[in-house]
Amino acid sequence: MSVTIDSDAVLWSAPESERASRPLLVLLHGVGSHEGDLFSMASYLPLEPVIASLRAPLPYGPGHGWFPMPEQAPDAARWQSAAASTQAILDWLDGTESTTVGLLGFSQGAAMSLELLRSRPERFAFAVALSGFAIPEERDGDQRLAEVKPPVFWGRGTADPIFTEDRLEFTKGWLPEHSTLTQKVYPGMGHGVSQEELGDIVAFLRDQY
């Protein structure tokens, strides 16, 4: 399957005339949401990067998704769809003037941020993965990613119902082997982003810039 990113739907933090020679931070929303969701965090984030918030290519409920949910398709088809969305993001990036690229994703968007690292380990400077997981399949770039070990912030809540035990255990084992990991666990937090986590995200991003 082939999908594309709608360039007209991308939300930018700066006009085109102000993007040259600045690092790019790409925001990837969760399933059923839209490009405006994470963009609401932009005012809290460091000023150095230009921020671009993308819309996922697949319709889902009132919004969009990066790959089908478990009730929609078996895992093999879901991960194939994730690979197609990954390629769509890479194609979109290849059409920009970006050099240094960071990633910030929530839920499915977090899984996509890790998929992008796995696809081109040296293309991305870091990833912020919020309330998400690593897809439990081998990827061609995994070995190289384990050598490069880019910085990754992984934040999640103890009351997040999205995390099945197998997803959690796989991601807990996979991330330290393939990244320079900053892991934060927030007691009582569900599937969302708390004020405490936002502060930790900002601190992590400041370290990258």
Coordinates of C-alpha atoms in Angstrom, one line a residue:
M1 CA 0.0 0.0 0.0
S2 CA 1.0 3.6 -0.6
V3 CA -0.1 6.7 1.3
T4 CA 1.1 10.3 1.3
I5 CA 1.3 13.2 3.8
D6 CA -1.0 16.1 2.9
S7 CA 1.5 19.0 2.7
D8 CA -1.4 21.5 2.8
A9 CA -2.5 20.2 6.2
V10 CA 0.9 20.6 7.8
L11 CA 0.9 23.2 10.6
W12 CA 4.2 25.2 10.8
S13 CA 5.4 27.4 13.7
A14 CA 7.2 29.8 11.3
P15 CA 6.6 31.0 7.7
E16 CA 8.7 29.6 5.0
S17 CA 10.9 32.6 4.9
E18 CA 12.0 32.0 8.5
R19 CA 12.7 28.2 8.2
A20 CA 16.1 28.2 6.5
S21 CA 19.1 26.9 8.4
R22 CA 17.0 26.1 11.5
P23 CA 16.5 22.6 12.9
L24 CA 13.2 20.9 12.4
L25 CA 11.0 19.3 15.0
V26 CA 8.3 17.1 13.6
L27 CA 5.1 16.4 15.6
L28 CA 3.2 13.1 15.1
H29 CA -0.3 13.0 16.7
G30 CA -2.1 9.9 18.1
V31 CA -4.9 7.8 16.5
G32 CA -8.2 9.6 16.0
S33 CA -6.6 13.0 16.4
H34 CA -5.3 15.6 14.0
E35 CA -2.3 17.9 13.3
G36 CA -3.7 20.6 15.7
D37 CA -3.5 18.4 18.8
L38 CA 0.2 18.4 19.6
F39 CA 0.7 21.7 17.9
S40 CA -0.9 23.3 21.0
M41 CA 2.3 22.4 22.9
A42 CA 4.4 24.5 20.5
S43 CA 4.3 27.6 22.7
Y44 CA 5.9 25.7 25.6
L45 CA 8.7 24.2 23.5
P46 CA 12.2 25.6 22.8
L47 CA 12.4 28.4 20.2
E48 CA 15.4 27.1 18.3
P49 CA 13.6 24.6 16.0
V50 CA 10.9 25.2 13.4
I51 CA 8.0 23.0 14.3
A52 CA 5.9 21.1 11.7
S53 CA 2.9 19.1 12.9
L54 CA 1.7 16.5 10.4
R55 CA -1.7 14.9 9.7
A56 CA -1.7 11.1 9.6
P57 CA -2.8 9.7 6.2
L58 CA -5.5 7.2 7.3
P59 CA -9.0 8.3 8.3
Y60 CA -10.0 7.1 11.8
G61 CA -13.2 8.3 13.6
P62 CA -13.3 12.1 13.8
G63 CA -9.6 12.3 12.9
H64 CA -6.7 10.3 11.4
G65 CA -4.3 7.5 12.2
W66 CA -0.9 6.1 11.1
F67 CA -1.9 2.5 11.1
P68 CA -5.1 0.5 11.9
M69 CA -6.1 -0.4 15.4
P70 CA -6.1 -4.1 16.6
E71 CA -9.9 -4.5 16.0
Q72 CA -9.5 -3.3 12.4
A73 CA -6.7 -5.6 11.1
P74 CA -4.3 -8.3 12.2
D75 CA -0.9 -7.3 13.4
A76 CA 0.9 -8.1 10.2
A77 CA -1.4 -5.8 8.2
R78 CA -1.1 -3.1 10.9
W79 CA 2.7 -3.1 10.8
Q80 CA 2.7 -3.0 7.0
S81 CA 0.5 0.0 7.2
A82 CA 2.9 1.6 9.7
A83 CA 5.8 1.0 7.3
A84 CA 3.8 2.7 4.5
S85 CA 3.1 5.7 6.8
T86 CA 6.8 5.8 7.7
Q87 CA 7.8 6.0 4.0
A88 CA 5.2 8.7 3.5
I89 CA 6.8 10.8 6.2
L90 CA 10.3 10.2 4.8
D91 CA 9.1 11.2 1.3
W92 CA 7.6 14.4 2.8
L93 CA 10.8 15.2 4.6
D94 CA 12.8 14.7 1.4
G95 CA 10.8 17.5 0.0
T96 CA 11.8 19.9 2.7
E97 CA 15.1 21.8 3.2
S98 CA 15.5 20.2 6.7
T99 CA 18.9 19.1 7.9
T100 CA 18.7 18.4 11.6
V101 CA 15.4 16.7 12.4
G102 CA 13.9 15.7 15.7
L103 CA 10.7 13.8 16.3
L104 CA 8.0 14.1 18.9
G105 CA 5.1 11.7 18.9
F106 CA 2.2 10.7 21.1
S107 CA 0.6 7.2 21.2
Q108 CA 0.6 5.9 17.6
G109 CA 2.7 9.0 16.8
A110 CA 5.3 7.8 19.4
A111 CA 5.4 4.4 17.7
M112 CA 5.9 6.2 14.4
S113 CA 8.8 8.3 15.8
L114 CA 10.6 5.1 16.7
E115 CA 9.8 3.5 13.3
L116 CA 11.4 6.6 11.6
L117 CA 14.5 6.1 13.8
R118 CA 14.6 2.5 12.7
S119 CA 14.2 3.4 9.0
R120 CA 17.0 5.9 8.8
P121 CA 19.1 5.9 12.0
E122 CA 21.3 8.7 10.9
R123 CA 18.6 11.0 9.6
F124 CA 17.1 11.9 12.9
A125 CA 18.8 13.6 15.9
F126 CA 16.5 12.3 18.6
A127 CA 12.9 11.2 19.4
V128 CA 10.4 12.0 22.1
A129 CA 8.0 9.0 22.4
L130 CA 5.0 9.8 24.6
S131 CA 2.6 7.0 25.8
G132 CA 3.7 4.8 22.9
F133 CA 5.5 1.6 22.1
A134 CA 8.1 0.0 19.7
I135 CA 6.5 -2.2 17.1
P136 CA 7.6 -5.8 17.9
E137 CA 9.2 -6.7 14.5
E138 CA 12.7 -6.6 13.2
R139 CA 13.6 -3.7 11.0
D140 CA 16.4 -3.3 8.5
G141 CA 17.9 -0.4 10.4
D142 CA 17.8 -1.9 13.9
Q143 CA 21.4 -3.0 13.9
R144 CA 22.7 0.4 12.8
L145 CA 20.4 2.1 15.2
A146 CA 21.9 0.0 18.1
E147 CA 25.3 1.4 17.0
V148 CA 24.2 5.1 16.7
K149 CA 22.0 5.1 19.8
P150 CA 20.3 8.5 19.4
P151 CA 18.8 10.2 22.4
V152 CA 15.2 9.1 23.1
F153 CA 12.8 10.4 25.7
W154 CA 10.1 7.8 26.6
G155 CA 7.4 8.9 28.9
R156 CA 4.4 6.9 30.1
G157 CA 1.8 6.7 32.9
T158 CA 1.3 3.8 35.3
A159 CA -2.5 4.0 34.7
D160 CA -2.2 4.0 30.9
P161 CA -4.7 1.3 29.6
I162 CA -3.0 1.3 26.1
F163 CA 0.0 -0.6 27.4
T164 CA -0.5 -4.3 27.3
E165 CA 2.1 -6.3 29.2
D166 CA 3.7 -7.7 26.1
R167 CA 4.0 -4.3 24.4
L168 CA 5.4 -2.8 27.6
E169 CA 8.0 -5.5 28.1
F170 CA 9.2 -5.5 24.5
T171 CA 9.6 -1.7 24.5
K172 CA 11.3 -1.7 27.9
G173 CA 13.9 -4.2 26.5
W174 CA 14.2 -2.8 23.1
L175 CA 14.7 0.9 23.8
P176 CA 17.9 0.7 26.0
E177 CA 19.5 -1.5 23.3
H178 CA 18.7 0.9 20.5
S179 CA 18.9 4.4 22.0
T180 CA 20.4 6.6 24.6
L181 CA 17.3 6.5 26.8
T182 CA 15.7 8.9 29.1
Q183 CA 12.8 7.1 30.6
K184 CA 10.1 8.7 32.8
V185 CA 7.2 6.9 34.5
Y186 CA 4.4 9.0 36.0
P187 CA 2.4 7.4 38.8
G188 CA -1.4 7.6 38.2
M189 CA -1.1 9.2 34.8
G190 CA -3.4 7.7 32.1
H191 CA -3.1 8.0 28.3
G192 CA -2.2 11.7 28.1
V193 CA 0.5 14.3 28.9
S194 CA 0.7 15.8 32.4
Q195 CA 2.2 19.1 33.4
E196 CA 5.1 17.3 35.1
E197 CA 5.8 15.3 31.9
L198 CA 5.6 18.5 29.8
G199 CA 8.3 20.0 32.0
D200 CA 10.5 16.9 31.5
I201 CA 9.9 17.1 27.7
V202 CA 11.0 20.7 27.6
A203 CA 14.1 19.9 29.6
F204 CA 15.0 17.0 27.3
L205 CA 14.5 19.2 24.2
R206 CA 16.6 22.0 25.7
D207 CA 19.5 19.5 26.1
Q208 CA 19.2 18.6 22.4
Y209 CA 19.4 22.2 21.2

